[in-house]
XYZ file of C-alpha atoms in Angstrom:
397
model
C -0.810 30.968 8.521
C 1.869 30.986 5.836
C 0.360 31.993 2.491
C 1.203 30.249 -0.734
C 3.421 32.175 -3.117
C 2.080 32.660 -6.640
C 4.378 30.001 -8.065
C 3.311 27.418 -5.489
C -0.345 28.273 -6.023
C 0.067 27.709 -9.754
C 1.793 24.385 -9.136
C -1.060 23.354 -6.835
C -3.572 24.227 -9.553
C -1.690 21.978 -11.989
C -1.812 19.156 -9.453
C -5.533 19.674 -8.762
C -6.338 19.559 -12.486
C -4.385 16.333 -13.006
C -5.946 14.722 -9.920
C -9.421 15.642 -11.129
C -8.706 14.186 -14.571
C -7.705 10.934 -12.840
C -11.379 10.498 -11.962
C -12.579 10.923 -15.539
C -12.670 13.105 -18.621
C -13.621 16.726 -18.033
C -13.934 19.751 -20.256
C -12.273 23.052 -19.431
C -15.634 24.344 -18.231
C -16.042 21.315 -15.950
C -12.593 21.922 -14.459
C -13.346 25.605 -13.874
C -16.592 24.700 -12.099
C -15.128 21.952 -9.911
C -11.977 23.864 -8.962
C -13.777 27.194 -8.578
C -11.407 28.955 -10.969
C -12.214 31.280 -13.848
C -12.490 29.808 -17.331
C -9.646 32.059 -18.444
C -7.352 30.771 -15.708
C -8.230 27.140 -16.488
C -7.566 27.689 -20.187
C -4.050 28.960 -19.460
C -3.304 26.125 -17.013
C -4.654 23.450 -19.361
C -2.665 24.860 -22.274
C 0.482 24.626 -20.130
C -0.299 20.998 -19.237
C -0.929 20.145 -22.895
C 2.395 21.703 -23.878
C 4.103 19.728 -21.110
C 2.583 16.547 -22.541
C 0.706 15.400 -19.467
C -2.783 16.311 -20.697
C -4.316 15.901 -24.142
C -7.626 16.633 -25.819
C -9.401 13.330 -26.085
C -12.697 13.724 -27.887
C -15.898 15.691 -27.954
C -18.355 15.230 -25.108
C -22.134 15.253 -25.231
C -23.954 18.459 -26.100
C -26.409 19.856 -23.569
C -30.156 19.377 -23.986
C -30.214 22.796 -25.627
C -27.792 21.625 -28.302
C -24.740 23.647 -29.261
C -21.104 22.768 -29.716
C -19.837 19.575 -28.133
C -17.311 20.261 -25.325
C -13.735 19.119 -25.801
C -12.833 16.578 -23.118
C -9.400 16.258 -21.565
C -7.498 13.209 -20.379
C -4.133 12.354 -18.771
C -1.331 10.992 -20.916
C -0.670 7.878 -18.854
C 2.595 7.232 -20.722
C 4.160 10.621 -20.085
C 6.552 8.899 -17.723
C 7.128 5.630 -15.895
C 7.912 4.319 -12.439
C 10.047 1.472 -11.204
C 8.527 -0.736 -8.512
C 10.334 -3.128 -6.187
C 8.426 -5.439 -3.881
C 11.084 -6.815 -1.519
C 9.913 -9.816 0.478
C 13.232 -11.105 1.846
C 13.629 -14.277 -0.215
C 11.762 -12.842 -3.201
C 12.185 -9.604 -5.119
C 9.615 -8.549 -7.709
C 10.640 -5.683 -10.019
C 8.411 -3.894 -12.527
C 8.050 -0.824 -14.718
C 4.578 0.742 -14.648
C 2.975 3.757 -16.281
C 1.027 6.542 -14.572
C -2.070 4.322 -14.397
C -0.072 1.590 -12.613
C -0.239 -0.691 -15.641
C 2.739 -3.043 -15.837
C 4.778 -2.695 -19.014
C 7.637 -4.933 -17.837
C 8.259 -7.169 -14.822
C 10.905 -9.502 -13.476
C 11.105 -11.776 -10.432
C 14.321 -12.868 -8.784
C 15.472 -14.608 -5.635
C 17.061 -12.480 -2.945
C 19.942 -13.927 -0.962
C 19.833 -12.432 2.512
C 23.115 -11.312 4.034
C 23.809 -9.530 7.310
C 25.264 -6.744 5.175
C 22.306 -5.189 3.375
C 24.573 -3.965 0.568
C 25.516 -7.540 -0.363
C 21.817 -8.444 -0.488
C 20.817 -5.460 -2.603
C 23.767 -5.296 -4.995
C 22.324 -8.000 -7.320
C 18.907 -6.297 -7.149
C 20.444 -2.931 -8.011
C 22.373 -4.534 -10.869
C 19.119 -5.944 -12.254
C 17.393 -2.575 -11.902
C 20.213 -0.926 -13.868
C 19.958 -3.631 -16.558
C 16.202 -3.029 -16.825
C 16.687 0.730 -17.078
C 19.335 0.231 -19.767
C 17.000 -1.966 -21.832
C 14.192 0.597 -21.504
C 16.082 3.792 -22.269
C 13.127 4.972 -24.336
C 11.046 5.270 -21.158
C 11.474 8.259 -18.879
C 11.649 6.853 -15.333
C 10.446 9.383 -12.769
C 11.172 7.489 -9.557
C 11.318 4.112 -7.838
C 8.901 2.888 -5.167
C 9.943 0.033 -2.904
C 7.882 -1.796 -0.283
C 9.650 -3.611 2.540
C 8.462 -5.899 5.361
C 9.634 -3.639 8.137
C 9.576 -0.178 9.623
C 10.724 2.877 7.698
C 11.606 6.359 8.857
C 9.875 8.911 6.644
C 11.809 11.795 8.177
C 15.310 10.303 8.310
C 14.811 8.040 5.234
C 16.183 4.994 7.052
C 15.010 1.400 7.006
C 14.640 1.128 10.770
C 14.214 -2.647 10.806
C 13.273 -5.508 8.501
C 11.184 -8.508 9.559
C 13.318 -11.616 10.020
C 16.653 -9.831 9.518
C 17.752 -8.614 12.980
C 21.058 -7.204 11.682
C 19.311 -4.602 9.527
C 18.848 -1.693 11.907
C 18.649 1.964 10.790
C 20.221 1.323 7.402
C 20.356 4.051 4.683
C 18.766 1.861 2.001
C 17.159 4.768 0.114
C 20.460 6.640 -0.077
C 22.376 3.533 -1.152
C 19.990 2.662 -4.014
C 19.747 6.284 -5.198
C 23.514 6.577 -5.323
C 23.665 3.581 -7.646
C 20.762 4.243 -10.033
C 20.563 8.063 -10.015
C 16.792 8.387 -9.649
C 14.679 9.234 -6.632
C 13.760 6.290 -4.380
C 10.730 6.293 -2.078
C 10.562 3.498 0.504
C 7.624 2.510 2.681
C 6.552 -0.446 4.742
C 4.361 -3.122 3.201
C 1.070 -2.241 4.938
C 1.442 1.444 3.983
C 2.144 0.481 0.369
C -0.992 -1.665 0.226
C -3.112 1.124 1.684
C -1.555 3.653 -0.718
C -2.625 1.415 -3.606
C -6.209 1.546 -2.345
C -5.999 5.343 -1.887
C -5.002 5.697 -5.553
C -7.950 3.500 -6.506
C -10.212 5.819 -4.495
C -8.729 8.807 -6.364
C -10.287 7.368 -9.523
C -13.744 7.849 -7.994
C -13.729 11.234 -6.319
C -11.529 14.085 -5.148
C -10.636 15.211 -2.624
C -10.705 12.028 -0.546
C -12.447 12.895 2.716
C -12.634 9.505 4.379
C -10.416 7.339 6.542
C -9.400 3.773 5.776
C -7.254 1.032 7.287
C -5.238 -1.837 5.827
C -4.630 -4.898 8.036
C -2.140 -7.564 6.949
C -2.587 -10.965 8.610
C 0.329 -13.384 8.310
C 3.311 -14.568 10.376
C 3.487 -10.910 11.383
C 0.760 -8.294 11.501
C 0.848 -5.005 9.660
C -1.511 -2.064 10.064
C -1.675 1.217 8.164
C -4.186 4.028 8.634
C -5.129 6.897 6.318
C -7.183 10.024 6.858
C -8.411 12.202 3.981
C -6.199 10.314 1.545
C -2.988 10.634 3.570
C -1.159 7.881 5.473
C -0.735 8.536 9.199
C 2.898 8.089 10.211
C 2.992 9.883 13.543
C 5.738 11.994 15.073
C 8.221 9.110 15.236
C 6.960 7.052 12.262
C 5.283 4.537 14.582
C 1.595 5.443 14.186
C -0.875 2.532 14.003
C 1.700 0.026 15.282
C -1.150 -2.168 16.495
C 0.740 -5.441 16.181
C 2.551 -4.581 19.421
C -0.326 -3.170 21.424
C -1.142 -5.267 24.489
C -4.409 -7.224 24.203
C -3.959 -9.877 26.908
C -2.193 -10.324 30.242
C -1.395 -13.974 29.474
C 2.090 -15.396 28.926
C 2.022 -15.385 25.139
C 5.461 -14.103 24.097
C 5.756 -11.901 21.025
C 8.740 -11.851 18.658
C 9.525 -8.410 20.098
C 10.061 -10.012 23.492
C 6.995 -8.565 25.228
C 4.073 -10.546 26.624
C 0.532 -10.177 25.347
C 1.093 -8.259 22.090
C -1.690 -8.585 19.526
C 0.790 -10.321 17.198
C 1.607 -12.901 19.905
C -1.956 -14.285 19.735
C -3.262 -13.205 16.306
C -0.536 -14.299 13.875
C 0.031 -17.481 11.885
C 2.920 -18.272 14.260
C 0.538 -18.049 17.215
C -2.031 -20.240 15.451
C 0.548 -22.914 14.632
C 1.919 -22.879 18.174
C -1.568 -23.256 19.640
C -2.396 -26.076 17.216
C 0.868 -27.921 17.879
C 0.342 -27.647 21.624
C -2.997 -29.379 21.207
C -1.769 -32.368 19.217
C 1.528 -33.966 18.217
C -0.089 -34.632 14.839
C 0.767 -31.055 13.818
C 4.218 -30.824 15.433
C 6.363 -30.880 12.311
C 3.904 -29.289 9.893
C 4.017 -25.853 8.311
C 1.086 -23.507 7.741
C 1.190 -24.472 4.050
C 0.816 -28.129 5.091
C -2.240 -27.229 7.160
C -3.856 -25.335 4.281
C -3.116 -28.095 1.767
C -4.018 -31.215 3.778
C -5.547 -30.460 7.179
C -7.759 -27.385 6.817
C -10.925 -29.425 7.408
C -9.694 -31.196 10.559
C -12.015 -30.537 13.508
C -9.121 -29.439 15.695
C -7.842 -27.034 13.036
C -11.310 -25.526 12.579
C -11.831 -25.209 16.315
C -8.434 -23.533 16.741
C -8.842 -20.960 13.993
C -12.423 -20.155 15.002
C -12.129 -20.002 18.781
C -8.513 -18.868 19.130
C -7.133 -17.171 16.022
C -10.314 -15.505 14.714
C -11.147 -14.381 18.252
C -7.846 -12.556 18.760
C -7.757 -11.162 15.216
C -11.241 -9.748 15.821
C -10.178 -8.158 19.123
C -7.400 -6.196 17.407
C -9.507 -5.110 14.450
C -12.326 -4.015 16.742
C -9.849 -1.881 18.710
C -8.745 -0.282 15.427
C -12.380 0.485 14.537
C -12.975 2.086 17.931
C -9.805 4.170 17.619
C -10.108 5.490 14.051
C -13.761 4.932 13.046
C -12.711 4.248 9.420
C -15.129 4.078 6.548
C -13.487 0.877 5.326
C -11.018 -1.732 6.572
C -9.083 -3.691 3.946
C -7.860 -7.102 5.129
C -5.238 -9.151 3.281
C -2.568 -11.727 4.036
C -1.800 -15.444 3.967
C -4.097 -16.063 6.935
C -7.049 -15.676 4.553
C -6.112 -19.051 3.033
C -7.912 -20.612 6.018
C -11.069 -19.921 4.047
C -14.489 -18.306 4.231
C -15.457 -19.845 7.580
C -12.466 -18.125 9.193
C -13.244 -14.811 7.466
C -16.935 -14.967 8.392
C -16.043 -15.731 12.011
C -13.993 -12.524 12.141
C -16.796 -10.475 10.591
C -19.386 -11.965 12.945
C -17.218 -11.304 15.993
C -16.609 -7.674 15.067
C -20.133 -6.817 13.951
C -22.145 -8.825 16.466
C -20.243 -10.402 19.340
C -18.082 -7.416 20.392
C -20.166 -4.576 19.007
C -22.446 -2.518 21.239
C -23.522 0.137 18.722
C -24.547 0.440 15.083
C -21.519 -0.880 13.173
C -20.938 1.219 10.049
C -17.384 0.359 8.943
C -17.181 -1.731 5.771
C -14.860 -4.744 5.926
C -13.362 -5.598 2.550
C -11.360 -8.796 2.100
C -8.488 -8.450 -0.399
C -8.319 -12.001 -1.728
C -5.984 -11.078 -4.603
C -3.453 -9.373 -2.318
C -0.543 -11.295 -3.856
C -1.360 -9.960 -7.326
C -1.443 -6.331 -6.234
C 1.740 -6.311 -4.116
C 3.920 -5.067 -6.977
C 1.269 -2.447 -7.841
C 1.343 -1.401 -4.190
C 5.098 -0.839 -4.398
C 4.569 1.253 -7.538
C 1.808 3.189 -5.762
C 4.362 4.619 -3.335
C 6.084 6.405 -6.224
C 2.891 7.273 -8.120
C 1.265 8.793 -5.038
C 4.369 10.905 -4.439
C 4.222 12.020 -8.081
C 0.624 13.217 -7.819
C 1.072 14.941 -4.479
C 4.666 16.168 -4.330
C 6.739 15.968 -7.491
C 4.338 16.242 -10.439
C 5.324 19.774 -11.393
C 9.034 19.084 -10.982
C 8.877 16.182 -13.422
C 6.554 17.602 -16.058
C 8.100 21.085 -16.123
C 11.467 19.481 -16.861
C 10.185 17.920 -20.066
């Protein structure tokens, strides 16, 4: 096993201290105990972090039952630096500046005009990003996180594809944006961004994270992301957890990928609308928004989402549970607008109808998923900061 060099070990100690302070306020003695380091070593490391500006002495803690001097507690300077976030959703682009605690200090929404040439689409977005950076010169921007509705290559840094834009194949989007704004860009797919957001929320409770979790996005397309011990699973070829295109039926349902029987072909909003429209001409020219607004209580609509859509959604989620045995599954997406009866049908199917053993996985519905999408994009950059680039940024101050 390759041993850490002294410099790398010191950098890791800095990172561990900052991660631990993300949970709460600790004294130097608390840090030494939790990280199993000597008090002298912690004192030196903390002094370095204070001089760098990332940690500060907050206030005195509570004395022990024996009395004595109150311990000095430490906290993270959440405004030591900032991150740009871009949530790109084809026709919509949401841009924000956030601090280290993912609190929005500025945001802007703009329409995106899709062109076959990705550069033409992103040039106005890049221009706006540069305008925002110019107006906020007083804020040190560490990096930019961008979430996209498609597949990304973490090793080759390419946007492999983008949902609904067939011309965008293996495009160097990261490189193109970086060249124009001169800061590091980290790109990830939407489902991974949403799960990363929840990982950062878990980091506020305990460290290290020693559980697995899954995020499932239910909409016109399905997205799945899986984490283990606080790290997203990408796989050898960046295709891990691609459950939307696993085969769940031998029927003739055709997926957008061209295959028959994919989970997405029977468990997406598109599949639901197709099934509903095949049942009655009443729904032929309606959109999913029309159904939610005016027809959600129709008997045929209820029957279709309970006995068709919820059934197939449950099949896929149950397969995910059996594969990864996660502690928690987060579920978000426009499909949730069908309401509590739809959600409860899924939960009942997974826990009771399909289950043959003691079901332990918690299912958490993310009803405010729209509100956290921009925070999820920011989480891509913040997570990278905590785990990969913290020392690089703070030592340069």
